[in-house]
CSV table of C-alpha atoms and ligand atoms in Angstrom, one decimal:
chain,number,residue,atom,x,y,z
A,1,UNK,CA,-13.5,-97.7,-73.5
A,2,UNK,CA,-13.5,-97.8,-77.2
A,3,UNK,CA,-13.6,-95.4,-80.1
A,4,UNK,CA,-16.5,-96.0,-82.1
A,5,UNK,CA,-17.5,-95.3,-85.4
A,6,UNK,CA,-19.5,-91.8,-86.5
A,7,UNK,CA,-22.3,-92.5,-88.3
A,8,UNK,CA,-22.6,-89.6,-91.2
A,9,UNK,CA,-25.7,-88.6,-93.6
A,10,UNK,CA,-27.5,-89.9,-95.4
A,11,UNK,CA,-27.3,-92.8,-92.7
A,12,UNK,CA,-31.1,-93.3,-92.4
A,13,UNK,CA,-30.0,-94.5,-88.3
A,14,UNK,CA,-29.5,-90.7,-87.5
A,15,UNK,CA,-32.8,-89.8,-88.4
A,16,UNK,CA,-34.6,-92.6,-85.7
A,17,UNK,CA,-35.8,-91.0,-82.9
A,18,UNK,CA,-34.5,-92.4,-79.2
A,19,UNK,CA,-35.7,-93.4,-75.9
A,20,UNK,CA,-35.0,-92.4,-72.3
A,21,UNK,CA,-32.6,-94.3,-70.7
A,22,UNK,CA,-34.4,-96.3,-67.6
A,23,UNK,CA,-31.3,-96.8,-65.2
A,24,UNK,CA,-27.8,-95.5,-65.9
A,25,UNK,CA,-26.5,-98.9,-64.9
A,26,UNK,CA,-23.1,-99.8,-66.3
A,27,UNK,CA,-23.8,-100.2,-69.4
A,28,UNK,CA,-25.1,-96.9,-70.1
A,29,UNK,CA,-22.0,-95.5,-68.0
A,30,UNK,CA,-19.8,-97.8,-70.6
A,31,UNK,CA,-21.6,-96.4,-74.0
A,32,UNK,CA,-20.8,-92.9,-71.8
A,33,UNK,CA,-17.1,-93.2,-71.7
A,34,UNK,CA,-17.5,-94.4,-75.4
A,35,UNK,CA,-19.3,-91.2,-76.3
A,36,UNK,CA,-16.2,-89.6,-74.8
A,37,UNK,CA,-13.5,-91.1,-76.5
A,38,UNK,CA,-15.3,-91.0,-79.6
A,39,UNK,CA,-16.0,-87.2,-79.3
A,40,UNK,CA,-12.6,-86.5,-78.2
A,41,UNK,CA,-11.1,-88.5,-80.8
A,42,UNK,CA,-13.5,-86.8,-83.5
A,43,UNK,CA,-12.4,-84.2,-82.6
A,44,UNK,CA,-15.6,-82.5,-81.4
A,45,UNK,CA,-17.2,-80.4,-79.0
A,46,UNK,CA,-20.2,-82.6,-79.1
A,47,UNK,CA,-22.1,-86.1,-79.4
A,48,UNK,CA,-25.4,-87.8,-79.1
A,49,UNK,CA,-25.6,-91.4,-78.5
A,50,UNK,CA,-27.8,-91.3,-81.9
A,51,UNK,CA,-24.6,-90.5,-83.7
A,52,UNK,CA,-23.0,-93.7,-82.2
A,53,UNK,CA,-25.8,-95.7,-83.7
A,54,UNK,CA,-27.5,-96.0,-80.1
A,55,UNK,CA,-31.2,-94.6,-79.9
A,56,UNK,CA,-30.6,-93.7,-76.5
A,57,UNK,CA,-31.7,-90.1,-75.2
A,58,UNK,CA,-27.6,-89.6,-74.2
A,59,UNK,CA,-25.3,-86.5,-75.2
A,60,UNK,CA,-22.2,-84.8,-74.3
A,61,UNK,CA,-21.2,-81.8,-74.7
A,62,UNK,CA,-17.5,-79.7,-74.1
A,63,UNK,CA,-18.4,-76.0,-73.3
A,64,UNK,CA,-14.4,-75.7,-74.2
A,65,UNK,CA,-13.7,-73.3,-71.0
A,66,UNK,CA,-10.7,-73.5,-70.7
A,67,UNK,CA,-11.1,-72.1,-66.8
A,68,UNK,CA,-13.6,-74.8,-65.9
A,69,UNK,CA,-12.3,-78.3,-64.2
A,70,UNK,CA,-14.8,-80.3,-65.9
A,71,UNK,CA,-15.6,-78.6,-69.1
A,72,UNK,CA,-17.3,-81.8,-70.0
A,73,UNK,CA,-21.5,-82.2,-69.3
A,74,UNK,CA,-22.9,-85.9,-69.4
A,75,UNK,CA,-26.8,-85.1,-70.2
A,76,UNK,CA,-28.9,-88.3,-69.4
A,77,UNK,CA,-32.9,-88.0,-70.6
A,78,UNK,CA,-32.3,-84.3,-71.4
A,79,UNK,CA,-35.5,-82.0,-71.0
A,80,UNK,CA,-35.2,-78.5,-71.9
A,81,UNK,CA,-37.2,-76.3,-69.6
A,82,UNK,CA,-36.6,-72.9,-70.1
A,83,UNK,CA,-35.6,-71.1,-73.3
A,84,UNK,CA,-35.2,-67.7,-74.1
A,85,UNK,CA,-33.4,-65.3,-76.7
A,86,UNK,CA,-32.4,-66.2,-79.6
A,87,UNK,CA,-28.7,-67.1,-80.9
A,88,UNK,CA,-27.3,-68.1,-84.5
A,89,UNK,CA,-23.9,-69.4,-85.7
A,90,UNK,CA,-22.6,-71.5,-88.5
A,91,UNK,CA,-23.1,-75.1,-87.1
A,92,UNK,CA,-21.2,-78.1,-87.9
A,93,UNK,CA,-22.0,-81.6,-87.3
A,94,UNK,CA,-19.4,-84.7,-87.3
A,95,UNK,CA,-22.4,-86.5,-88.8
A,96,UNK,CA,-22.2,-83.8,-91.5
A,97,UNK,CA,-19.0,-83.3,-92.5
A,98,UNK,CA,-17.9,-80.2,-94.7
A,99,UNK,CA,-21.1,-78.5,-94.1
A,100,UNK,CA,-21.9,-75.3,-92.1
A,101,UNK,CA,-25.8,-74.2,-91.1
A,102,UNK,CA,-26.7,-71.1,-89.8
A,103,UNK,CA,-29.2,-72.1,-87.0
A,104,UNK,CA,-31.6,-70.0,-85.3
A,105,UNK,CA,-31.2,-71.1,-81.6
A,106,UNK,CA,-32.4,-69.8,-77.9
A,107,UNK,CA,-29.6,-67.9,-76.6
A,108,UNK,CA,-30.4,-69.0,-73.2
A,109,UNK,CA,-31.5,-72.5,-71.9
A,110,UNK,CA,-32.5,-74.5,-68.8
A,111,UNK,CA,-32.3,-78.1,-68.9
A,112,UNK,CA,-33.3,-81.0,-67.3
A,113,UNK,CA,-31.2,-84.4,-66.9
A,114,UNK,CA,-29.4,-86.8,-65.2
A,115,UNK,CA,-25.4,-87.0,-65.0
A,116,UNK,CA,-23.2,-89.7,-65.0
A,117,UNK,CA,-23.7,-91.0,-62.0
A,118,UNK,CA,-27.6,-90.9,-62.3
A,119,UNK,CA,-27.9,-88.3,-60.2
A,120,UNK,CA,-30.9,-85.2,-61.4
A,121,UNK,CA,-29.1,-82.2,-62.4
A,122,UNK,CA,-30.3,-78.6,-63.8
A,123,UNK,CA,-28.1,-76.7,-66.1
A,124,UNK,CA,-28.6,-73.0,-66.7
A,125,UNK,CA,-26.7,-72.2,-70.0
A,126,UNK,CA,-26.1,-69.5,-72.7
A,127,UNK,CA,-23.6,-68.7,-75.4
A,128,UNK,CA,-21.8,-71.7,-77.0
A,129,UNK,CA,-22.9,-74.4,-74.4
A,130,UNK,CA,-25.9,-73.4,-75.2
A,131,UNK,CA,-26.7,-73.7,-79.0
A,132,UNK,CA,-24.1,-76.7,-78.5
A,133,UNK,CA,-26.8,-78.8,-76.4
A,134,UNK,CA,-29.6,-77.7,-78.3
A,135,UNK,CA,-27.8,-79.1,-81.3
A,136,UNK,CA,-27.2,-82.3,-79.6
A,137,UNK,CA,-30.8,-82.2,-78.5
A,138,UNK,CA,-32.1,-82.1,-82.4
A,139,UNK,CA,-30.2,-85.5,-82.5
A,140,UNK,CA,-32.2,-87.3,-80.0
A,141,UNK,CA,-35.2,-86.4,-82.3
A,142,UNK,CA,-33.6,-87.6,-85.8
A,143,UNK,CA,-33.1,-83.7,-86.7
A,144,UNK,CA,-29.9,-83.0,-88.5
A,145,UNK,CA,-28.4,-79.5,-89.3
A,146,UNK,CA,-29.0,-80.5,-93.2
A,147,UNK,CA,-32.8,-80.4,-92.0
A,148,UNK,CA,-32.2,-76.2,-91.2
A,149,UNK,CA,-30.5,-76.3,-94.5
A,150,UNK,CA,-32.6,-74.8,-98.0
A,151,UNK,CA,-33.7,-77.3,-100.3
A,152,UNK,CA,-30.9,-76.1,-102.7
A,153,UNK,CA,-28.0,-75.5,-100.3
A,154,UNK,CA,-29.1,-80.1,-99.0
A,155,UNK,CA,-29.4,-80.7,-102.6
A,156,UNK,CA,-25.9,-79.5,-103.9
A,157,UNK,CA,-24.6,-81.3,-100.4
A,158,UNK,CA,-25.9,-84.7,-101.1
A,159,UNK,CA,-24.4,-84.4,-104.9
A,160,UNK,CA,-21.1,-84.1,-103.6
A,161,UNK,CA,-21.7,-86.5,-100.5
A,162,UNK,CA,-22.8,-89.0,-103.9
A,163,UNK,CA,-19.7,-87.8,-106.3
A,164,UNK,CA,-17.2,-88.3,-103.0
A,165,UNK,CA,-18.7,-91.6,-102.7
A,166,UNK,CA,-18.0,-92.7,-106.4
A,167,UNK,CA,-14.4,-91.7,-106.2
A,168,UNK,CA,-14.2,-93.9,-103.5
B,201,LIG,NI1,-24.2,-82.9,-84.6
């Protein structure tokens, strides 16, 4: 296992667009427990291979239940099949740092994937878990919550991104 580094906008990587993963043979289950450490080291309550710099269709996610044995869900290929209601918080993004989106999300979702193990799995979720995986979703297309953002709110964001940059 191995922490790697977080790609952050304007990286023009994070806006590609990945592919399903044919076989989760050991070297997907390896970039897996990457994803992992690199999340958990982040810290964060989500990643997408994409953020990794591997256009794979792969995320993670931490519902943060405390309650729950495995808090963490290993999506593989994730489909979303069912959505319904509607949800909004302030996102945030480790690809994104310093910047929080209100997003308008489903408040309920069904999904589609394979686990870990390569095994199919549905996953009926709402609440947090729920905009969290749709948010990881947007990754596997190239969408970013900068995208949600207004032209003005992304503007002023890449000026400091640019003036943070200088000082460096
Ligand atoms: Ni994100």
């Amino acid at each position: 296992m191995a922490i790697r580094e977080i790609l952050t906008y304007p990286d023009p990587r994070l806006t590609k667009k990945s592919s399903d993963v044919a076989c989760v043979n050991d070297a997907i289950k390896s970039i897996i427990n990457d994803m992992i450490e690199t999340m958990y080291d982040a810290p964060g309550i989500g990643l997408a291979a994409t953020q990794i710099g591997i256009l794979k269709n792969i995320v993670i996610v931490d519902s943060c239940d405390k309650d729950e044995d495995s808090p963490l869900t290993v999506l593989v290929n994730p489909k979303i099949t069912h959505a319904q209601g509607e949800a909004s918080i302030e996102e945030g993004c480790l690809s994104v740092p310093n910047l929080l989106v209100k997003i308008k999300r489903a408040a309920e979702i069904v999904v589609r994937a394979f686990n870990a193990d390569g095994d199919e799995v549905e996953l009926q979720c709402g609440g947090l878990l729920a905009i969290a995986v749709q948010h990881e979703i947007d990754h596997l297309s190239g969408i970013l919550i900068v995208d949600y953002a207004s032209y003005l709110k992304r503007n002023l964001y890449l000026k400091k991104i640019k003036k943070r940059e200088l000082k460096k």
